[in-house]
């Protein structure tokens, strides 16, 4: 008896790109080449960490390996932006208890923090908050309610306590902080990004199309034509359709930066906002990257959770052009396995 022959089933073509952040984990021997072999389409150079020479060396290695493998791998430079952070504690960390008073003191020495008060690197924060505002520290893990503002001191009451260590970020729920999108460090890093030859440049915390236009003018002054990616992290950026569309149209791509954005608008609002951003970007013919905690558990685990698998799949079904890995590949124990799982 003869059996009918069947055509072999080919591996589906993956149309959604994978962006992987470089860092100490990818610097280990053989890891970067294995990452590129596993399916990385874009490498991210995070200017929040590392020196100009670190970024130059990493990108040089990417170009060399990609040429040898016959692969096209793009480079995304990611500017830090005005990430507002507390200063440092004398002991390195403190524990805040629910209900206790805690002061953010703009005039305080940067290394003198205690369990009662700490300094801040954004010296005009007291001008941006009033009694009744809610501040979120360390990506929302700790919550403070502002009780009063006295000169350069912001007096708060701890709503959700916990361990607080040096240099953790501060967000204001609902947005409204006036820090400019491009700091002096960003302007210096922009020149570095141009010099080392990145293909795209991500601008952090833009509030409007004007912030993206400023970045484009700085690129023009540096003699570079590099695609701009707007990282949507501020509540103001997604507050209304006109502002969102303006930012999208002023960029070559946008990033749904779910970390800071989720802290500012809340997780319940973030779900629909992600879908709205992706839809608007596609309508306006711009690329869109979905980022933050895509496979966070794989920093320490060789396998993703089912929730992470569903999260990545849902972003793809929403129509995202790329998904991004951050600490998973920059500092995790399983960078190659993470890319293989995402692939």
C-alpha angles and dihedrals in degrees: 000000000000124000124217116253119241130210111246115254109241125217109265117252112250109224098175111086126228119226115196126191117227123223144121092320093056091046092068115109112283095356099107093052091047089051092053090046090051092060114278111161100177131025118211121215107202109210090193086079135035135022130281088257091053091055093044093052093046094050092047089055091048092052092048094049094043091052091050092049093045091238133138110227121174126210125227119196111205117203117214097227125191098323102175113217140178117244125243136294125230089236096038093247142022136196118237118206125215110263097018124127117249129180130210103205117194092191095052123112111263096238100040102084120144137178088274102046145002139187128246134219092221102074097190096053090110089062091056100052137061136185110294096034119126121225123198121204130197095014092314098309090121124039127201128185115210111235098177143341118227114182107296094350124094110199115204143174118226111241097171115021136192142121115332119190135185124305098002117164127259125213130180112224108243092017126250104144111141100212111134117251093234117052127189088261090053091052091052091045090049089060090048091050090053092047095052093044109247117179097215135023123209118211114207125219101001112178097192145356088275091070091055091047090054090054090049091052091051090051090050091051088052090052095245134131103201126157114252124224117198112213106212103214106131126082089226091059093062100029095104138011096246094056093043093048091047092055092045093050092048091057139059090225141359132218125217093220097192098183105069093021091055091049092052100044101024130248094269091060093040094068095062093035092059090054092046093051093049092048093049093047091052091046090053092044096245127135119248132204123200112210149172129063094003091146101001095152090062090072083084104011131066091217131054123234118251088246090059091048089052091046093055092044092049091051088053091047088050087060104255115166095211142011121214134216119204123169089005090076101019099054108358131114095236110039096148094045089050092056091045090052093048091046 
